[in-house]
Short mmCIF file of N, CA and C in Angstrom, two decimals:
data_model
loop_
_atom_site.label_atom_id
_atom_site.label_comp_id
_atom_site.label_asym_id
_atom_site.label_seq_id
_atom_site.Cartn_x
_atom_site.Cartn_y
_atom_site.Cartn_z
N UNK S 1 5.04 -10.29 -4.53
CA UNK S 1 3.89 -8.81 -3.70
C UNK S 1 4.68 -7.19 -3.66
N UNK S 2 3.57 -6.68 -3.97
CA UNK S 2 3.85 -5.10 -4.06
C UNK S 2 2.81 -4.16 -3.59
N UNK S 3 3.59 -3.52 -2.55
CA UNK S 3 2.79 -2.62 -1.69
C UNK S 3 3.28 -0.68 -2.58
N UNK S 4 1.66 -0.24 -2.66
CA UNK S 4 1.87 0.80 -3.36
C UNK S 4 1.52 2.08 -2.58
N UNK S 5 2.03 2.63 -2.09
CA UNK S 5 1.89 3.86 -0.94
C UNK S 5 1.25 5.55 -2.19
N UNK S 6 -0.18 5.30 -2.47
CA UNK S 6 -0.21 6.43 -3.77
C UNK S 6 0.24 8.06 -2.25
N UNK S 7 0.83 8.85 -2.71
CA UNK S 7 1.01 10.21 -2.24
C UNK S 7 0.57 10.24 -0.64
N UNK S 8 1.79 9.29 -0.12
CA UNK S 8 1.22 9.13 1.37
C UNK S 8 2.02 10.55 1.94
N UNK S 9 1.36 11.16 3.22
CA UNK S 9 1.49 11.88 4.51
C UNK S 9 2.09 12.29 5.45
N UNK S 10 2.37 10.95 5.70
CA UNK S 10 2.56 10.98 7.38
C UNK S 10 4.04 9.81 7.04
N UNK S 11 5.31 10.64 7.63
CA UNK S 11 6.25 9.56 7.94
C UNK S 11 6.56 8.13 8.55
N UNK S 12 5.95 8.44 9.76
CA UNK S 12 6.19 7.22 10.64
C UNK S 12 5.11 6.35 9.82
N UNK S 13 4.00 6.41 9.46
CA UNK S 13 3.41 5.10 9.03
C UNK S 13 3.94 4.66 8.04
N UNK S 14 5.24 5.06 5.79
CA UNK S 14 5.48 4.90 5.72
C UNK S 14 6.19 4.33 5.79
N UNK S 15 7.15 4.58 7.12
CA UNK S 15 8.43 3.58 7.73
C UNK S 15 7.92 2.76 8.40
N UNK S 16 6.83 2.54 8.68
CA UNK S 16 6.16 1.32 9.17
C UNK S 16 6.04 0.61 8.13
N UNK S 17 5.48 1.08 7.68
CA UNK S 17 4.93 -0.14 6.05
C UNK S 17 6.70 -0.67 5.43
N UNK S 18 7.51 0.08 5.58
CA UNK S 18 9.00 -0.01 4.79
C UNK S 18 9.46 -0.65 5.68
N UNK S 19 9.45 -1.28 6.97
CA UNK S 19 9.87 -2.21 7.50
C UNK S 19 9.67 -3.65 7.70
N UNK S 20 7.64 -3.34 7.48
CA UNK S 20 7.03 -4.31 6.88
C UNK S 20 7.30 -5.04 5.34
N UNK S 21 7.37 -4.27 4.70
CA UNK S 21 8.14 -4.51 3.48
C UNK S 21 9.38 -5.31 3.58
N UNK S 22 10.35 -5.12 3.62
CA UNK S 22 11.61 -5.39 4.17
C UNK S 22 11.23 -6.94 4.91
N UNK S 23 10.58 -6.96 5.77
CA UNK S 23 10.44 -8.11 6.53
C UNK S 23 9.59 -9.44 5.83
N UNK S 24 8.90 -8.85 4.93
CA UNK S 24 8.27 -10.00 4.16
C UNK S 24 8.83 -9.45 2.63
N UNK S 25 9.62 -9.39 2.41
CA UNK S 25 10.52 -9.19 0.79
C UNK S 25 9.50 -8.88 0.09
N UNK S 26 8.82 -7.76 -0.08
CA UNK S 26 7.76 -7.12 -0.36
C UNK S 26 8.43 -5.63 -0.86
N UNK S 27 8.19 -5.58 -2.28
CA UNK S 27 8.34 -4.36 -3.19
C UNK S 27 7.36 -3.08 -2.45
N UNK S 28 8.27 -2.05 -2.21
CA UNK S 28 7.54 -0.56 -1.86
C UNK S 28 7.55 0.35 -3.02
N UNK S 29 6.39 0.33 -2.95
CA UNK S 29 5.93 1.23 -4.63
C UNK S 29 6.05 2.81 -3.89
N UNK S 30 6.25 4.13 -3.75
CA UNK S 30 5.96 5.37 -2.87
C UNK S 30 5.70 6.40 -4.60
N UNK S 31 4.13 6.63 -4.32
CA UNK S 31 4.24 7.60 -5.80
C UNK S 31 3.96 9.00 -4.92
N UNK S 32 4.74 9.68 -6.19
CA UNK S 32 4.98 11.30 -5.41
C UNK S 32 3.26 11.97 -6.08
N UNK S 33 3.17 13.41 -5.13
CA UNK S 33 3.82 13.69 -4.90
C UNK S 33 4.13 13.21 -3.09
N UNK S 34 4.95 13.06 -2.15
CA UNK S 34 5.17 12.80 -1.00
C UNK S 34 4.56 13.60 0.03
N UNK S 35 4.28 13.72 1.01
CA UNK S 35 4.17 14.28 2.30
C UNK S 35 5.71 15.37 2.70
N UNK S 36 6.70 14.42 2.59
CA UNK S 36 7.68 14.30 3.90
C UNK S 36 8.90 14.05 2.75
N UNK S 37 10.33 14.30 3.21
CA UNK S 37 11.22 13.63 2.42
C UNK S 37 11.84 12.00 2.84
N UNK S 38 12.16 12.05 1.19
CA UNK S 38 12.62 10.50 2.13
C UNK S 38 13.63 10.28 3.58
N UNK S 39 14.58 11.33 3.13
CA UNK S 39 15.32 11.32 4.12
C UNK S 39 14.71 11.61 5.26
N UNK S 40 14.06 11.87 5.86
CA UNK S 40 13.18 12.32 6.79
C UNK S 40 13.01 11.77 8.24
N UNK S 41 14.09 12.88 8.49
CA UNK S 41 14.70 11.49 10.41
C UNK S 41 13.29 10.96 10.87
N UNK S 42 12.15 11.18 10.48
CA UNK S 42 10.83 10.36 11.21
C UNK S 42 11.08 8.88 10.37
N UNK S 43 10.65 9.56 9.01
CA UNK S 43 10.42 8.26 7.96
C UNK S 43 11.97 7.13 8.84
N UNK S 44 13.05 7.46 8.75
CA UNK S 44 14.54 6.65 8.87
C UNK S 44 14.05 6.28 10.36
N UNK S 45 12.88 6.80 11.44
CA UNK S 45 13.49 6.57 12.61
C UNK S 45 12.42 5.16 12.71
N UNK S 46 11.19 5.43 12.05
CA UNK S 46 9.91 4.23 11.63
C UNK S 46 10.68 3.19 11.05
N UNK S 47 11.74 3.04 10.56
CA UNK S 47 11.63 2.43 9.77
C UNK S 47 12.75 1.31 10.59
N UNK S 48 13.43 2.89 11.46
CA UNK S 48 15.23 2.01 12.22
C UNK S 48 15.96 1.75 11.25
N UNK S 49 16.57 0.70 11.68
CA UNK S 49 17.34 0.33 11.00
C UNK S 49 17.30 -1.21 9.51
N UNK S 50 15.48 -1.18 9.06
CA UNK S 50 15.86 -2.09 8.06
C UNK S 50 15.71 -1.03 6.77
N UNK S 51 16.24 -0.07 6.54
CA UNK S 51 16.21 0.61 4.69
C UNK S 51 17.14 -0.04 3.62
N UNK S 52 18.40 -0.93 4.45
CA UNK S 52 18.96 -1.14 3.63
C UNK S 52 18.50 -2.43 3.18
N UNK S 53 17.56 -3.09 3.12
CA UNK S 53 16.67 -4.73 3.59
C UNK S 53 15.06 -3.97 2.65
N UNK S 54 14.94 -2.86 2.11
CA UNK S 54 13.43 -2.68 1.53
C UNK S 54 14.23 -2.14 0.08
N UNK S 55 12.88 -2.86 -0.83
CA UNK S 55 13.24 -2.67 -2.05
C UNK S 55 12.33 -1.59 -2.59
N UNK S 56 12.32 -0.45 -2.57
CA UNK S 56 12.26 0.64 -2.52
C UNK S 56 12.16 1.23 -4.37
N UNK S 57 10.77 1.44 -4.86
CA UNK S 57 10.70 2.49 -6.02
C UNK S 57 9.94 3.12 -6.07
N UNK S 58 10.36 4.55 -6.04
CA UNK S 58 9.83 5.46 -6.17
C UNK S 58 9.11 6.41 -7.40
N UNK S 59 7.90 6.99 -7.99
CA UNK S 59 7.35 6.77 -8.60
C UNK S 59 6.93 8.23 -8.77
N UNK S 60 7.48 9.22 -9.70
CA UNK S 60 7.29 10.91 -9.44
C UNK S 60 5.68 11.19 -9.75
N UNK S 61 4.79 10.32 -10.32
CA UNK S 61 3.32 10.91 -10.37
C UNK S 61 2.62 9.16 -10.63
N UNK S 62 1.27 9.34 -10.37
CA UNK S 62 0.60 8.29 -10.27
C UNK S 62 0.47 7.36 -11.65
N UNK S 63 0.58 8.48 -13.34
CA UNK S 63 0.38 8.18 -14.76
C UNK S 63 2.38 7.80 -15.24
N UNK S 64 3.20 7.75 -14.79
CA UNK S 64 4.93 7.26 -14.40
C UNK S 64 4.64 5.84 -13.71
N UNK S 65 3.61 5.75 -13.17
CA UNK S 65 3.93 4.19 -12.12
C UNK S 65 2.82 4.10 -12.49
N UNK S 66 1.67 3.66 -13.45
CA UNK S 66 1.58 3.21 -14.35
C UNK S 66 1.76 2.57 -15.79
N UNK S 67 2.84 3.70 -16.19
CA UNK S 67 3.16 3.45 -17.41
C UNK S 67 4.68 2.48 -17.76
N UNK S 68 5.16 2.26 -16.37
CA UNK S 68 5.79 1.87 -15.69
C UNK S 68 5.35 -0.01 -15.22
N UNK S 69 4.02 -0.06 -14.78
CA UNK S 69 3.68 -1.19 -14.37
C UNK S 69 2.19 -1.68 -15.08
N UNK S 70 2.50 -1.53 -16.52
CA UNK S 70 1.40 -1.54 -17.50
C UNK S 70 0.09 -3.34 -17.23
N UNK S 71 1.39 -3.64 -17.37
CA UNK S 71 0.38 -5.10 -17.33
C UNK S 71 0.09 -5.54 -15.71
N UNK S 72 0.14 -4.65 -15.11
CA UNK S 72 0.20 -5.14 -13.85
C UNK S 72 -1.15 -5.28 -13.49
N UNK S 73 -1.37 -6.01 -12.24
CA UNK S 73 -2.05 -6.39 -11.47
C UNK S 73 -2.14 -5.68 -10.62
N UNK S 74 -3.75 -4.57 -10.12
CA UNK S 74 -3.81 -3.72 -9.43
C UNK S 74 -4.66 -3.66 -8.51
N UNK S 75 -4.78 -4.02 -7.19
CA UNK S 75 -5.97 -4.63 -6.20
C UNK S 75 -6.37 -2.83 -5.27
N UNK S 76 -7.36 -2.15 -5.10
CA UNK S 76 -6.88 -0.49 -4.76
C UNK S 76 -7.43 -0.58 -3.32
N UNK S 77 -7.56 -0.99 -2.38
CA UNK S 77 -8.49 -1.23 -1.05
C UNK S 77 -7.93 0.69 0.06
N UNK S 78 -10.09 1.02 0.06
CA UNK S 78 -10.30 2.13 0.71
C UNK S 78 -11.56 1.79 1.49
N UNK S 79 -11.56 2.13 2.33
CA UNK S 79 -12.81 2.58 3.37
C UNK S 79 -14.51 3.11 2.31
N UNK S 80 -14.12 3.17 0.94
CA UNK S 80 -15.19 3.81 0.28
C UNK S 80 -15.83 2.62 -0.69
N UNK S 81 -14.61 1.47 -0.49
CA UNK S 81 -14.97 0.42 -1.69
C UNK S 81 -16.11 -0.69 -0.93
N UNK S 82 -16.77 -1.45 -2.18
CA UNK S 82 -18.08 -2.04 -1.48
C UNK S 82 -17.25 -3.77 -0.63
N UNK S 83 -17.08 -4.04 -1.58
CA UNK S 83 -16.10 -5.82 -1.49
C UNK S 83 -14.98 -6.05 0.31
N UNK S 84 -14.87 -6.99 0.96
CA UNK S 84 -14.08 -7.12 1.13
C UNK S 84 -13.17 -7.18 0.58
N UNK S 85 -11.88 -6.99 1.57
CA UNK S 85 -10.24 -8.15 0.87
C UNK S 85 -10.73 -9.59 1.51
N UNK S 86 -11.24 -10.07 2.38
CA UNK S 86 -11.34 -11.16 1.98
C UNK S 86 -11.67 -12.21 1.13
N UNK S 87 -12.46 -11.51 0.11
CA UNK S 87 -12.77 -12.23 -1.42
C UNK S 87 -11.82 -11.54 -2.05
N UNK S 88 -10.70 -11.55 -2.25
CA UNK S 88 -9.33 -11.32 -2.83
C UNK S 88 -8.92 -13.01 -3.21
N UNK S 89 -8.74 -13.11 -4.15
CA UNK S 89 -7.49 -14.66 -4.44
C UNK S 89 -6.35 -13.87 -4.72
N UNK S 90 -5.75 -14.14 -4.19
CA UNK S 90 -4.34 -12.93 -4.35
C UNK S 90 -3.41 -14.03 -5.08
N UNK S 91 -2.66 -13.27 -6.02
CA UNK S 91 -1.63 -13.66 -7.16
C UNK S 91 -0.43 -13.23 -6.85
N UNK S 92 0.70 -13.90 -7.16
CA UNK S 92 2.45 -13.51 -7.24
C UNK S 92 2.14 -12.13 -8.34
N UNK S 93 2.60 -11.38 -7.92
CA UNK S 93 2.97 -9.97 -8.38
C UNK S 93 2.27 -9.12 -8.55
N UNK S 94 0.81 -8.82 -7.42
CA UNK S 94 -0.16 -8.57 -7.20
C UNK S 94 0.32 -6.73 -6.66
N UNK S 95 -0.24 -5.85 -7.12
CA UNK S 95 -0.12 -4.11 -6.15
C UNK S 95 -1.17 -3.78 -5.87
N UNK S 96 -0.91 -3.75 -4.73
CA UNK S 96 -1.65 -3.64 -2.63
C UNK S 96 -1.52 -2.17 -3.17
N UNK S 97 -2.50 -1.58 -3.98
CA UNK S 97 -3.12 0.41 -3.72
C UNK S 97 -3.51 0.69 -2.24
N UNK S 98 -2.33 1.81 -1.52
CA UNK S 98 -3.36 2.84 -0.60
C UNK S 98 -3.11 3.90 -0.69
N UNK S 99 -4.55 4.38 -0.39
CA UNK S 99 -3.85 6.10 -0.52
C UNK S 99 -3.58 6.92 0.47
N UNK S 100 -3.54 8.26 1.29
CA UNK S 100 -3.07 8.91 1.30
C UNK S 100 -4.20 8.97 2.99
N UNK S 101 -3.10 9.18 4.08
CA UNK S 101 -3.54 8.85 5.10
C UNK S 101 -4.92 9.53 5.05
N UNK S 102 -5.37 11.14 5.32
CA UNK S 102 -6.23 12.32 5.43
C UNK S 102 -6.49 11.67 4.46
N UNK S 103 -6.91 11.24 2.91
CA UNK S 103 -8.15 11.45 2.09
C UNK S 103 -8.15 10.37 1.34
N UNK S 104 -7.29 8.86 1.12
CA UNK S 104 -7.65 8.09 1.03
C UNK S 104 -7.56 7.82 -0.77
N UNK S 105 -7.69 6.72 -1.46
CA UNK S 105 -8.18 7.51 -2.72
C UNK S 105 -8.38 8.16 -3.22
N UNK S 106 -8.00 8.66 -4.74
CA UNK S 106 -9.01 9.64 -4.93
C UNK S 106 -10.30 9.29 -5.93
N UNK S 107 -11.29 9.55 -5.87
CA UNK S 107 -12.94 9.19 -6.29
C UNK S 107 -12.85 8.07 -7.24
N UNK S 108 -12.50 8.91 -8.75
CA UNK S 108 -12.34 8.59 -9.99
C UNK S 108 -11.41 7.21 -9.79
N UNK S 109 -10.23 7.21 -9.03
CA UNK S 109 -9.43 6.11 -9.44
C UNK S 109 -10.39 4.82 -9.01
N UNK S 110 -10.95 5.17 -7.95
CA UNK S 110 -12.16 4.16 -7.58
C UNK S 110 -13.08 3.56 -8.87
N UNK S 111 -14.04 4.79 -8.43
CA UNK S 111 -14.76 4.37 -9.72
C UNK S 111 -14.36 4.27 -10.64
N UNK S 112 -13.10 4.39 -11.75
CA UNK S 112 -12.33 3.20 -12.70
C UNK S 112 -12.10 2.18 -12.32
N UNK S 113 -11.80 1.81 -11.48
CA UNK S 113 -10.79 0.60 -10.80
C UNK S 113 -12.24 -0.64 -9.90
N UNK S 114 -13.57 -0.37 -9.73
CA UNK S 114 -14.58 -0.21 -8.86
C UNK S 114 -14.68 -1.95 -8.85
N UNK S 115 -14.43 -3.24 -9.13
CA UNK S 115 -13.77 -4.31 -9.32
C UNK S 115 -13.48 -5.33 -9.03
N UNK S 116 -11.64 -4.02 -8.72
CA UNK S 116 -10.36 -4.46 -8.06
C UNK S 116 -9.81 -3.79 -6.84
N UNK S 117 -11.70 -3.07 -6.31
CA UNK S 117 -11.36 -2.05 -4.87
C UNK S 117 -11.66 -2.57 -3.74
N UNK S 118 -10.97 -2.81 -2.57
CA UNK S 118 -11.62 -3.66 -1.58
C UNK S 118 -11.49 -3.30 -0.08
N UNK S 119 -12.48 -3.32 1.28
CA UNK S 119 -12.19 -2.30 1.95
C UNK S 119 -12.04 -3.34 3.28
N UNK S 120 -11.54 -2.79 4.43
CA UNK S 120 -11.34 -3.73 5.43
C UNK S 120 -12.63 -3.41 6.35
N UNK S 121 -13.86 -3.88 5.71
CA UNK S 121 -14.55 -4.10 7.15
C UNK S 121 -14.13 -3.79 8.94
N UNK S 122 -14.58 -2.82 9.27
CA UNK S 122 -14.81 -2.34 10.55
C UNK S 122 -16.55 -2.39 11.46
N UNK S 123 -15.84 -3.50 12.69
CA UNK S 123 -16.71 -3.60 13.64
C UNK S 123 -17.68 -1.93 14.19
N UNK S 124 -16.75 -1.50 14.08
CA UNK S 124 -17.64 0.01 14.99
C UNK S 124 -17.23 1.39 13.89
N UNK S 125 -18.12 1.35 13.63
CA UNK S 125 -18.92 2.27 12.34
C UNK S 125 -18.20 4.16 12.86
N UNK S 126 -18.17 3.84 14.20
CA UNK S 126 -17.67 5.26 14.50
C UNK S 126 -16.33 5.31 14.11
N UNK S 127 -15.57 4.71 14.27
CA UNK S 127 -14.48 5.00 14.24
C UNK S 127 -14.17 5.31 12.12
N UNK S 128 -13.19 5.93 12.20
CA UNK S 128 -13.78 6.69 10.84
C UNK S 128 -12.17 6.25 9.90
N UNK S 129 -11.58 5.73 10.65
CA UNK S 129 -10.93 4.39 9.75
C UNK S 129 -9.63 3.76 10.48
N UNK S 130 -9.05 2.84 9.36
CA UNK S 130 -7.53 1.77 10.26
C UNK S 130 -6.78 2.98 9.83
N UNK S 131 -5.48 2.89 11.24
CA UNK S 131 -4.30 3.20 10.65
C UNK S 131 -3.47 2.43 8.89
N UNK S 132 -2.82 3.48 8.66
CA UNK S 132 -2.60 2.62 6.68
C UNK S 132 -1.46 1.99 7.47
N UNK S 133 -0.79 2.21 8.12
CA UNK S 133 0.57 1.14 8.23
C UNK S 133 -0.47 -0.75 8.33
N UNK S 134 -1.16 -0.22 10.09
CA UNK S 134 -2.27 -1.39 10.02
C UNK S 134 -2.68 -2.02 8.82
N UNK S 135 -3.26 -1.41 8.14
CA UNK S 135 -4.03 -1.31 7.16
C UNK S 135 -3.47 -2.53 6.17
N UNK S 136 -2.49 -1.68 5.60
CA UNK S 136 -1.56 -2.79 4.71
C UNK S 136 -1.28 -4.02 5.00
N UNK S 137 -0.61 -3.85 6.79
CA UNK S 137 -0.41 -5.19 7.28
C UNK S 137 -1.72 -6.68 7.42
N UNK S 138 -2.22 -5.85 7.62
CA UNK S 138 -3.85 -7.05 7.43
C UNK S 138 -3.51 -7.25 5.68
N UNK S 139 -4.00 -6.29 5.06
CA UNK S 139 -3.96 -7.09 3.66
C UNK S 139 -2.81 -8.00 3.21
N UNK S 140 -1.79 -7.17 3.27
CA UNK S 140 -0.37 -8.03 2.91
C UNK S 140 -0.66 -9.73 3.37
N UNK S 141 -0.17 -9.46 4.81
CA UNK S 141 -0.25 -10.76 5.42
C UNK S 141 -1.70 -11.91 5.07
N UNK S 142 -2.49 -11.02 4.75
CA UNK S 142 -3.54 -11.95 3.63
C UNK S 142 -3.15 -12.63 2.48
N UNK S 143 -2.28 -11.93 1.72
CA UNK S 143 -2.07 -12.25 0.49
C UNK S 143 -1.14 -13.09 0.42
N UNK S 144 -0.14 -12.73 1.58
CA UNK S 144 1.13 -14.12 1.43
C UNK S 144 0.81 -15.19 2.27
N UNK S 145 -0.57 -15.37 2.75
CA UNK S 145 -1.01 -16.08 3.45
C UNK S 145 -1.46 -17.30 2.79
N UNK S 146 -2.12 -16.41 1.91
CA UNK S 146 -3.10 -17.21 0.60
C UNK S 146 -1.93 -17.92 -0.39
N UNK S 147 -0.66 -17.22 -0.63
CA UNK S 147 0.12 -17.66 -1.56
C UNK S 147 1.41 -18.36 -0.78
N UNK S 148 0.93 -19.31 0.43
CA UNK S 148 1.88 -19.87 0.85
C UNK S 148 3.20 -19.30 1.06
N UNK S 149 3.00 -18.13 1.18
CA UNK S 149 4.51 -17.83 2.06
C UNK S 149 4.76 -17.38 3.04
N UNK S 150 3.91 -17.90 4.14
CA UNK S 150 4.16 -18.00 5.73
C UNK S 150 4.84 -19.60 6.22
#
């Protein structure tokens, strides 16, 4: 499995996702521009001492990422999608794509990938969105459960 953070903005969220990826042996892809420096003290603090265990790949742009992984199955997660993430049948090697905390994935990207876009339903419509690290955890663990890796 692979987690892709498209233009992440908040260091502690990325640090938490990095720790999650280290714990699950999941590759973490960061797509620039980032809202912080990789050596940002808050990022490192959120990941604590787990950074040596993170399989991290940084991509200069979305175009660079997609060129490098042109045959990959990309699954997009957004509050703007219509189908629930529980409808996904995960496969080894899937790339789970999440957008930046304040804007989410771009509309054009979601429109072009509507068939592969999913939402984590929320019971309370008054809540704007889930925390990025929580959303990644929910989806990644469901994928790992389906693949028998837990």
